[in-house]
XYZ file of C-alpha atoms in Angstrom:
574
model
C 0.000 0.000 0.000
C 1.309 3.412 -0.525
C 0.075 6.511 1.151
C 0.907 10.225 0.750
C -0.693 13.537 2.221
C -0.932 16.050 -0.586
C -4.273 17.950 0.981
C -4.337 20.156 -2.178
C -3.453 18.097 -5.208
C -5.863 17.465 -7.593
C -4.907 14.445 -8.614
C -1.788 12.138 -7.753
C -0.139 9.487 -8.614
C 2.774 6.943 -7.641
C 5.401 6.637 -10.529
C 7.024 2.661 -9.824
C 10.475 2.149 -11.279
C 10.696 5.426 -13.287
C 8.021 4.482 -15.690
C 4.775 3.243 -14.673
C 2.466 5.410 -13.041
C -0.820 4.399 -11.109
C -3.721 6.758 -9.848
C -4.382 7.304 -6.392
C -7.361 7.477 -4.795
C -8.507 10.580 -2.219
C -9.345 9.224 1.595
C -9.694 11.247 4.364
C -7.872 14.578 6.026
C -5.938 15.051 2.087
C -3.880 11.204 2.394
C -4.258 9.323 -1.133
C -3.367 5.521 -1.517
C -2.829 3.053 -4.189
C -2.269 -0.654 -4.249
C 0.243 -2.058 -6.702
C 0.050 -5.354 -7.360
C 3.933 -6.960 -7.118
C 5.355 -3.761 -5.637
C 7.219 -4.582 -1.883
C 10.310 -4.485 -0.320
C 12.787 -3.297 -2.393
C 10.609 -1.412 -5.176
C 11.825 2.067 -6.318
C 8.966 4.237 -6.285
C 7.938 8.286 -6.233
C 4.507 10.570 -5.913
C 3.474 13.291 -8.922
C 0.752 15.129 -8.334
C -1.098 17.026 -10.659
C 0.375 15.135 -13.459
C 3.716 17.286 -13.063
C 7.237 15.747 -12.091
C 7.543 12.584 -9.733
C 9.236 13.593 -6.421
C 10.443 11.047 -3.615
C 7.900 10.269 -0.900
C 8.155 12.721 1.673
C 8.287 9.579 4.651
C 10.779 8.015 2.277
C 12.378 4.803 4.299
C 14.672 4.798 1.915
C 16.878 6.903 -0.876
C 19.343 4.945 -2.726
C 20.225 7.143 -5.559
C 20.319 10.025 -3.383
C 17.747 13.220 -2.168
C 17.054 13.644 -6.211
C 16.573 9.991 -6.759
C 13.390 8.074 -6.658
C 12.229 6.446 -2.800
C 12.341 2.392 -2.237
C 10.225 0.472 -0.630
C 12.009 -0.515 2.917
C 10.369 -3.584 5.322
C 11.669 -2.315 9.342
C 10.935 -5.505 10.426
C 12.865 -7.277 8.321
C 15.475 -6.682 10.215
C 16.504 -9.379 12.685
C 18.022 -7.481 16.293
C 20.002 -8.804 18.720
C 19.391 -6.180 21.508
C 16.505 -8.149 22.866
C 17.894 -7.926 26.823
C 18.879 -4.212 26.468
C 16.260 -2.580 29.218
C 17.358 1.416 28.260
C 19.705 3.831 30.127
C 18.377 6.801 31.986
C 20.249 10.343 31.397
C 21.041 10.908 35.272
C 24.459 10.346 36.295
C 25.591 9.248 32.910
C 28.257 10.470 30.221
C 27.895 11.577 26.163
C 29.802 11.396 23.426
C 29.416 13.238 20.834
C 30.129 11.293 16.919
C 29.810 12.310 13.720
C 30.098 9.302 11.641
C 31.698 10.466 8.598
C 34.785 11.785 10.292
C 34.579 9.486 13.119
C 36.594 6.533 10.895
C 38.837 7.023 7.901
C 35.640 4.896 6.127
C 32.905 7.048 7.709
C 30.694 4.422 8.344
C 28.155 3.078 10.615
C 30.335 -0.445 10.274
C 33.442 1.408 10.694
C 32.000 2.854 13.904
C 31.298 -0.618 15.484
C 34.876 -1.472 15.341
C 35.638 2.111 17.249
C 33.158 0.762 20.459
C 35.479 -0.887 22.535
C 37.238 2.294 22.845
C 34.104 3.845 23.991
C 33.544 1.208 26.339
C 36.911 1.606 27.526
C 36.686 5.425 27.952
C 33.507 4.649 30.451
C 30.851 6.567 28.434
C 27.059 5.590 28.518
C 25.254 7.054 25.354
C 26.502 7.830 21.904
C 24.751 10.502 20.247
C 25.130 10.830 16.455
C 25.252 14.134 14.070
C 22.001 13.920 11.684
C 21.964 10.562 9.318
C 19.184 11.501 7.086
C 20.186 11.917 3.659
C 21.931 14.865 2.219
C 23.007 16.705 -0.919
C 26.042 15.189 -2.299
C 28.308 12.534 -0.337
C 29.182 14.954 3.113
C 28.049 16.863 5.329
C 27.620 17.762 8.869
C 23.733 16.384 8.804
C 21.914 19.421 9.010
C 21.175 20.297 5.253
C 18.958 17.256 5.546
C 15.955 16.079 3.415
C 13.975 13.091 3.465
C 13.805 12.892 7.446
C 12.667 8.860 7.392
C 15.774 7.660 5.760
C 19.461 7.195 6.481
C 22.415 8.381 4.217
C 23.457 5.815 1.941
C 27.048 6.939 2.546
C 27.091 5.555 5.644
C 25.459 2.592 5.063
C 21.930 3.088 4.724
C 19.126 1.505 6.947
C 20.413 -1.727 8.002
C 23.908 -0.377 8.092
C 22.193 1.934 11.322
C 20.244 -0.371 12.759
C 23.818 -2.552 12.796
C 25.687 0.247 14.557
C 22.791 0.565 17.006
C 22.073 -3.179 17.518
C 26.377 -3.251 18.611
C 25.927 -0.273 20.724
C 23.183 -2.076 23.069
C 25.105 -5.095 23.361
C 28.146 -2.896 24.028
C 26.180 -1.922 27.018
C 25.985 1.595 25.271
C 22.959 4.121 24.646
C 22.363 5.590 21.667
C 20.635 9.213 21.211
C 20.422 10.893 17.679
C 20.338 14.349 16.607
C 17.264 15.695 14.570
C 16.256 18.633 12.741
C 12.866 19.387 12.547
C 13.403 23.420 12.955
C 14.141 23.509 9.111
C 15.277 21.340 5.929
C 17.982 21.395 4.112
C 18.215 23.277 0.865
C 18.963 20.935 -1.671
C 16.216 18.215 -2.267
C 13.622 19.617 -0.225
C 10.693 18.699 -1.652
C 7.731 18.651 0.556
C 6.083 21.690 -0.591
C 5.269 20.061 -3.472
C 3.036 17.655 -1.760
C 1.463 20.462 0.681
C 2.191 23.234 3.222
C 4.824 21.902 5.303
C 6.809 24.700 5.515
C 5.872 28.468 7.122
C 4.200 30.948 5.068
C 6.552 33.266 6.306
C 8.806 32.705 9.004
C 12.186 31.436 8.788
C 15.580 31.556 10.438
C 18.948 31.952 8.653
C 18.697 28.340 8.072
C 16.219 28.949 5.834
C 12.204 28.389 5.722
C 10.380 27.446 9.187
C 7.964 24.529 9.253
C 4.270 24.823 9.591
C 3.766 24.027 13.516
C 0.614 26.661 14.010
C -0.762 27.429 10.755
C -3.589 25.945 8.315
C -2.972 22.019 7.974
C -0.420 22.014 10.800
C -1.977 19.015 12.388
C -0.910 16.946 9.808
C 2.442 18.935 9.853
C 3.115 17.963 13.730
C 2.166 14.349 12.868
C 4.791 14.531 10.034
C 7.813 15.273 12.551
C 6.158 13.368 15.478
C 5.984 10.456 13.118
C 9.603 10.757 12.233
C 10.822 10.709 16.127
C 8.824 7.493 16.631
C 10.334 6.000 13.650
C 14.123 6.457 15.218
C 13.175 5.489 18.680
C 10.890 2.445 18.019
C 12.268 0.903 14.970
C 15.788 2.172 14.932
C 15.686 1.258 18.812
C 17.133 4.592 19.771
C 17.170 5.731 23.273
C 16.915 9.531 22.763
C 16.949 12.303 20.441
C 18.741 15.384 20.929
C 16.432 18.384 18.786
C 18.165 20.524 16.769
C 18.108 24.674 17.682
C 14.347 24.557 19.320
C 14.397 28.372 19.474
C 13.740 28.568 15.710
C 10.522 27.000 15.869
C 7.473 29.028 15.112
C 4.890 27.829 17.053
C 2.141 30.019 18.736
C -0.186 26.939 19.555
C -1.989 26.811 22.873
C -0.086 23.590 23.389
C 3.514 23.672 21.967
C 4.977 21.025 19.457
C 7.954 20.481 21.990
C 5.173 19.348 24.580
C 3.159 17.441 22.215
C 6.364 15.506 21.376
C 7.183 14.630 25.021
C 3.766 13.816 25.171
C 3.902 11.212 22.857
C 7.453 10.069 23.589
C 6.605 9.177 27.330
C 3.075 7.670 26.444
C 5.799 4.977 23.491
C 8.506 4.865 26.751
C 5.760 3.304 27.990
C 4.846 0.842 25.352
C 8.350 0.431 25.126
C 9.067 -0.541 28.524
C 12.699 1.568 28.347
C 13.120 5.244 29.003
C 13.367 7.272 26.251
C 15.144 10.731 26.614
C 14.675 14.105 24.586
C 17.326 16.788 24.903
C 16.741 20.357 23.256
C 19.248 22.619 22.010
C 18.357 25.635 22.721
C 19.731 29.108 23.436
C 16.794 30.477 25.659
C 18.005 29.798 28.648
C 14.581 29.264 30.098
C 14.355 25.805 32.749
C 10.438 25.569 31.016
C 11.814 23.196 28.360
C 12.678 20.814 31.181
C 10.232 21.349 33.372
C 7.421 18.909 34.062
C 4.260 19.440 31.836
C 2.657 19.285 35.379
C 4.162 21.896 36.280
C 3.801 23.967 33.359
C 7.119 22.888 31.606
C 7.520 21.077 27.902
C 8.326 17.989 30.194
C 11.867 17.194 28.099
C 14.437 15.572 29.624
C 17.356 18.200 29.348
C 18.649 20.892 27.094
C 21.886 21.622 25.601
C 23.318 24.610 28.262
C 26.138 26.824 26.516
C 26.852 29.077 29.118
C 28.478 26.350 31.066
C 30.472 25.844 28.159
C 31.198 29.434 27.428
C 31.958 30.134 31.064
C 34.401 27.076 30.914
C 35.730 28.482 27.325
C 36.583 31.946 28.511
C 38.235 30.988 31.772
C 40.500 27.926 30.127
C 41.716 29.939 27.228
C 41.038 33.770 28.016
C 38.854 34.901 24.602
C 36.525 37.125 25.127
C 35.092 37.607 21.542
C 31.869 37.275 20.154
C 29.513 35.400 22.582
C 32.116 35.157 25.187
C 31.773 38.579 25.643
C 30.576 38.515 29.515
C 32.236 35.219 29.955
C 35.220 34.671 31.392
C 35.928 36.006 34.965
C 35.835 33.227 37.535
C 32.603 34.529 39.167
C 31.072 33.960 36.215
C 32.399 30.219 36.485
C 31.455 30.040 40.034
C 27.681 31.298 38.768
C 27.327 28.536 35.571
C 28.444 25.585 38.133
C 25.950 26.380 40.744
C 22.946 28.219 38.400
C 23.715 26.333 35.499
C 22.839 30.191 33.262
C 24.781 33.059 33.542
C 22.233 34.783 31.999
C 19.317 33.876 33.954
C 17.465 37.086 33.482
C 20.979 39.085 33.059
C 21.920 41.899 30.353
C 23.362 40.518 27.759
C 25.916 42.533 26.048
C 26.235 39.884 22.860
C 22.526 40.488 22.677
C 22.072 44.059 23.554
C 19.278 42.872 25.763
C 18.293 40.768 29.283
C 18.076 37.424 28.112
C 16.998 33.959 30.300
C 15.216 32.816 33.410
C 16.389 31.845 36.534
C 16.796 28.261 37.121
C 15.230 26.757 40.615
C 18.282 25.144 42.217
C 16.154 23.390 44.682
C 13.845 21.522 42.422
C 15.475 21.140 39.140
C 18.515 18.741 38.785
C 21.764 19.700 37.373
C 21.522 16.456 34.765
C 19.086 18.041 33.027
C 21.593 20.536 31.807
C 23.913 18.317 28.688
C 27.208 20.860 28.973
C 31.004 20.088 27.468
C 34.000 21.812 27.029
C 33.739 20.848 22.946
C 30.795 19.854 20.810
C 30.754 19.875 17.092
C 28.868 23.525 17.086
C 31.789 25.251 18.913
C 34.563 23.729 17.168
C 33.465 23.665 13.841
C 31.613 27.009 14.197
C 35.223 28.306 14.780
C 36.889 29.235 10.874
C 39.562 26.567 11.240
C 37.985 24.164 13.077
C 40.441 24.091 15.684
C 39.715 22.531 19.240
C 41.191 23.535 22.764
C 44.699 22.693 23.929
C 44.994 19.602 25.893
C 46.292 21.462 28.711
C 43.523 23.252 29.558
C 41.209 20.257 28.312
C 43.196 18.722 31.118
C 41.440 21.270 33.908
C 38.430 21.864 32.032
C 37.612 17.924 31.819
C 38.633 17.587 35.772
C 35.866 20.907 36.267
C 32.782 19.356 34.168
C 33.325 15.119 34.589
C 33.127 16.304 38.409
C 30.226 19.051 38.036
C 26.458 18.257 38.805
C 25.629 18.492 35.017
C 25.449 15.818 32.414
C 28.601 15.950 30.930
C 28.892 15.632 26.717
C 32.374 15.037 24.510
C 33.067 15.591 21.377
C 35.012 12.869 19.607
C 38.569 12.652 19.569
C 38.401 15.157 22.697
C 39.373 12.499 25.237
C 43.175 11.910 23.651
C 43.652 15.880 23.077
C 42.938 15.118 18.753
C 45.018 17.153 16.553
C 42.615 16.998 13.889
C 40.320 19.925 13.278
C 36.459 19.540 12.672
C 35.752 21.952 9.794
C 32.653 23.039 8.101
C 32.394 21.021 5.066
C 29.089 20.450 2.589
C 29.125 18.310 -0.929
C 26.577 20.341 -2.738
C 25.606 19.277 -6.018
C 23.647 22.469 -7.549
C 26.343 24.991 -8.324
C 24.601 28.311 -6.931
C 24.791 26.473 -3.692
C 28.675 24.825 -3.969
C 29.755 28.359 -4.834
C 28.260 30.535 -2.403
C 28.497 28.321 0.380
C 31.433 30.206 2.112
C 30.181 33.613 1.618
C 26.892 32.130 3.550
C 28.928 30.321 5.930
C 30.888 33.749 6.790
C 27.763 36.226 6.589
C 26.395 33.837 9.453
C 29.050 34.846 11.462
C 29.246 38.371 11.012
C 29.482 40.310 14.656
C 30.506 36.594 16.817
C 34.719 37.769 16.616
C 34.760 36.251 13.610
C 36.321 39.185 11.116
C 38.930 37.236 9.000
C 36.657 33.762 8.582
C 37.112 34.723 4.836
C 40.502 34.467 4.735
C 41.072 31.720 7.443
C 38.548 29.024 6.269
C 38.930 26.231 4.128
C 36.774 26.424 1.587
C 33.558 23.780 2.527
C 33.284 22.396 -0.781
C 37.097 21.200 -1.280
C 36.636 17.289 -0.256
C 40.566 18.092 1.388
C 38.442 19.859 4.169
C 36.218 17.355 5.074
C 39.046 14.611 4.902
C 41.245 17.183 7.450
C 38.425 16.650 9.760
C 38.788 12.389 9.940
C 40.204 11.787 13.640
C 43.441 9.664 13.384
C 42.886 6.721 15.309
C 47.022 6.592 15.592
C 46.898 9.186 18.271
C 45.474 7.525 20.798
C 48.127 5.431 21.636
C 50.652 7.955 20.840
C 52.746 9.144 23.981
C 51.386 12.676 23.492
C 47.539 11.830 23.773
C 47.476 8.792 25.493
C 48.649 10.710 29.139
C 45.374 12.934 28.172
C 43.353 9.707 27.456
C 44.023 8.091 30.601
C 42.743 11.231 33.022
C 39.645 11.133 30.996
C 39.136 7.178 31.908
C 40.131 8.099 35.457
C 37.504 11.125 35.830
C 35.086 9.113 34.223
C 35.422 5.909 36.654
C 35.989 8.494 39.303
C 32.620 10.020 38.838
C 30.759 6.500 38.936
C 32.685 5.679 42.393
C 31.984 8.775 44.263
C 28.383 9.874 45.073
C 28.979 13.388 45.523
C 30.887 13.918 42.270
C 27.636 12.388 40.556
C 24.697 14.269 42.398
C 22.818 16.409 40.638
C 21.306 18.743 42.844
C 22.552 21.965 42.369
C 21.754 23.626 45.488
C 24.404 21.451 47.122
C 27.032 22.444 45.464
C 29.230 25.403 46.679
C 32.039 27.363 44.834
C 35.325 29.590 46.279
C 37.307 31.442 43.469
C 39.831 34.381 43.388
C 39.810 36.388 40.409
C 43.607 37.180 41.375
C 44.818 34.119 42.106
C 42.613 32.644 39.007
C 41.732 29.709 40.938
C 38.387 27.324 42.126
C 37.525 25.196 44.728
C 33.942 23.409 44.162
C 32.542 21.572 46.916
C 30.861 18.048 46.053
C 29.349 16.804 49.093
C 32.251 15.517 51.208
C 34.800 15.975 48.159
C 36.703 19.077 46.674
C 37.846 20.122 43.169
C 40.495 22.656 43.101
C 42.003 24.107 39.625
C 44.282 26.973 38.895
C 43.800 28.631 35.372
C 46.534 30.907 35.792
C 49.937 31.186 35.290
C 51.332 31.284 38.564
C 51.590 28.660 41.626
C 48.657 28.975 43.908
C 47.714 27.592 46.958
C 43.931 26.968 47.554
C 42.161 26.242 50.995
C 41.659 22.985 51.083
C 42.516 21.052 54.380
C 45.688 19.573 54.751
C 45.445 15.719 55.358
C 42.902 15.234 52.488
C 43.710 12.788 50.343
C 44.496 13.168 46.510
C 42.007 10.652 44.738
C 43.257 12.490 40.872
C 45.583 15.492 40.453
C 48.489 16.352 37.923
C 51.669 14.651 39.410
C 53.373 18.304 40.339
C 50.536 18.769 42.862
C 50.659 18.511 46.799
C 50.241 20.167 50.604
C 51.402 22.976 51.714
C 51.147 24.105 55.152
C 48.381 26.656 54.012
C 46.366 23.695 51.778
C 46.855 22.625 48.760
C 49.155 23.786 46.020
C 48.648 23.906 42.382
C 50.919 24.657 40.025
C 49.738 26.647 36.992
C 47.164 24.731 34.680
C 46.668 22.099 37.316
C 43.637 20.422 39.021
C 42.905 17.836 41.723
C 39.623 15.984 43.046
C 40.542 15.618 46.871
C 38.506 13.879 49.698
C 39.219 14.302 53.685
C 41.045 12.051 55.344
């Protein structure tokens, strides 16, 4: 049977093999179906309505000749999974890493990834979240010019090739969460409003045109995206989604897509019987998104919290431009690891406005705040892709795997990579290949970002999106694997020791002296002591305590602890 919602058309018809064409017949709410006899599994198929050119089914399962290409026919169950005893993961207390999974292995694939797990297991993570997989103009890309939301890159391996990676992952003991973009689509292959008013009559974002979440037909609209999240976490078996920028949606609904979603997420959890976790980005600021729908909230799980990152940013290498602005000082730090916002109804400067909400320390829990030193968006947002120095990954990992949040890192991170993640796209139209960097540099305009002409690689060489492969030599190398090792040892640290797990913020203190440019966070019964400056320091902590992880250089001093510069330890009383 196939089924497509074109409320407007006419007349419509499904085109099989790129020559055949059968009518349709009009049901209900706009959705026209056909049976063809001997079509199934594996058929190549696509939708023209009103006689004009066929397009690829907007629920596509599957694109094989890529987002220009006619849609086949794809059969979820059968696939044969060997996750059956995997029971879930919950968010609290646990650890992210970041992957995208064409520059995760020299192959880029979702088989090349499976061979990369035992590291991951190794490193003590518990979910693996992925970059968008839906198909995309051209052979790269970061994920978010996607089209064709139901199906999965061929590049990487398709459908099964997915449901492989995810299938190892649970037997791995691992969690898998995946990113999705249902704020926009890409530009290239975009062909829903062909079939009917999917996208915004008029707003939009730099990203280009919203989608229709509040205007005429926008029921069927919300069942579109809704539909596509129950697709990944029921028959992909995913355990979460992370959704893409939710501040660009444009929804002035009485209920909110976002809570509709959760709605309908908890009510399959259920089904399920595994939790099921959705994390927004966002850059609101405002605890709603993860409060409970009880309460008033969206009821999500967590959001994506940059000021913990910018706070983190600021102190650990001392920029100031762009966003960082009003980040940087140590009270700020101190602020971001108790608050979680900086701005939490604060001025702005980066803004020119107050911006945020304060968060309720006493009833919402730090985990529902996913914060890192690196993620893809502030590396590869930067014109040469370039990430932080493992020296002051070194503190900032010692800061964060120890904070109340849930921590998130970016691959490669956890050996100090030397490889870059740049910007990179594949575009096959040429007014898009060509003006891709002057886009990618007007987006920047006023974030510090001046000479991004003349710095960047140009997105479209294929050289920049091979730079951006990690190089799985490094791990082992002398040079990364000292780095690699304090990440294993905060991680198995932080599932030892209660207090450096708990998530409630309002138990956790701060000291910090903007002279000495140094912290002391308290963590129950434990303390976690840095110096980001230059010079020795020695921090009050009592003497007697003993060092549970600390850069070899450190020790007591008769006034408490000293750190040389660049240093941290996690200490615990005697």
């Amino acid at each position: 049977m196939f089924e497509v919602w074109a409320p407007t058309a006419g007349r419509v018809e499904v085109e099989i093999d790129r020559s055949e064409r059968h009518p349709m017949v009009r049901g209900e709410g706009g959705w026209w179906s056909a049976e063809v006899p001997g079509a199934g599994h594996g058929t190549d198929y696509a939708f023209s309505v009103d006689g004009g050119e066929a397009f690829p089914d907007p629920r596509t399962r599957r694109q094989p000749y890529g987002v220009f290409g006619p849609s086949r026919v794809y059969e979820h169950d059968r696939y044969a999974w060997g996750d059956r005893a995997w029971r879930g993961r919950q968010l609290p207390g646990s650890v992210i890493y970041e992957l995208h999974v064409g520059t995760f292995t020299r192959e880029g694939t979702f088989d090349a990834a499976i061979g990369r797990l035992n590291h991951l297991v190794a490193l003590g993570v518990d979910f693996v979240e992925l970059l968008p997989v839906p198909p995309v103009p051209g052979r790269h890309n970061w994920g978010y010019d996607g089209v064709d939301l139901y199906a999965v890159h061929e590049e990487y391996g398709g459908p099964d090739g997915l449901k492989r990676l995810v299938d190892a992952c649970h037997q791995a003991g691992l969690g898998v969460l995946l990113d999705v973009v249902y704020n926009h689509l890409g530009p290239s292959g975009n062909f829903l409003a062909q079939f009917g008013p999917y996208l915004h009559e008029s707003a939009s974002s730099f990203w280009g045109q919203a989608v229709n979440l509040d205007g005429a037909w926008s029921d069927e609209v919300r069942r579109y995206f809704i539909g596509n999240a129950v697709q990944w976490l029921r028959d992909y078996h995913m355990d979460g989604l992370r959704l893409d920028a939710v501040h660009a949606f444009h929804d002035k609904r009485a209920v909110h897509f976002l809570e509709e979603l959760a709605t309908e997420v908890d009510a399959l959890s259920a089904a399920l019987g595994r939790p099921l976790t959705l994390i927004a980005e966002s850059d609101m600021n405002d605890p709603r998104l993860v409060t409970p729908r009880e309460a008033g909230g969206y009821g999500l799980a967590a959001v994506w919290d940059d000021d913990v990152h910018h706070a983190l940013h600021s102190a650990l290498t001392g920029e100031r431009h762009g966003y960082y602005c009003d980040f940087g000082p140590m009270d700020v730090l101190a602020k971001v690891l108790t608050s979680a916002y900086l701005h939490d109804g604060t001025y702005s400067t980066f803004r020119g406005r107050t911006h945020g909400r304060p968060v309720d320390r006493l009833r919402v829990p730090g985990h529902r705040f996913v914060c890192g030193l690196q993620n893809h968006d502030q590396i590869g947002n930067r014109a040469m892709g370039d990430r932080m120095p493992s020296e002051a990954l070194k503190v900032g990992a010692g800061l964060l795997l120890t904070s109340p949040f849930t921590p998130m890192l970016f691959m490669g991170e956890e050996w100090g990579a030397s490889t870059p993640f740049l910007f990179f796209t594949d575009h096959i139209e040429p007014h898009l290949a060509q003006g891709e960097s002057e886009r990618r540099e007007r987006e920047f305009l006023g974030h510090g970002y001046d000479d991004w002409g003349s710095k960047a690689p140009d997105p479209q060489d294929e050289a920049t999106f091979h730079r951006s492969k990690l190089d799985w030599d490094e791990p082992s190398s002398p040079a990364h694997a000292e780095l690699l090792a304090w990440y294993r040892d905060l991680i198995a640290l932080r599932r030892s020791c209660p207090d450096l797990a708990d998530p409630r913020l309002d138990r956790v203190a701060v000291e910090v002296s903007e002279e000495g440019r140094w912290i002391v966070v308290h963590r129950g019964a434990h303390r976690v002591a840095a110096n980001l400056g230059d010079a020795p320091v020695t921090v009050p902590v009592a003497s007697g305590a003993v060092l549970l992880a600390s850069d070899p250089k450190v020790g007591f001093a008769d006034e408490g602890l000293s750190l040389p510069p660049h240093t941290v330890a996690i200490v615990r009383p005697a």
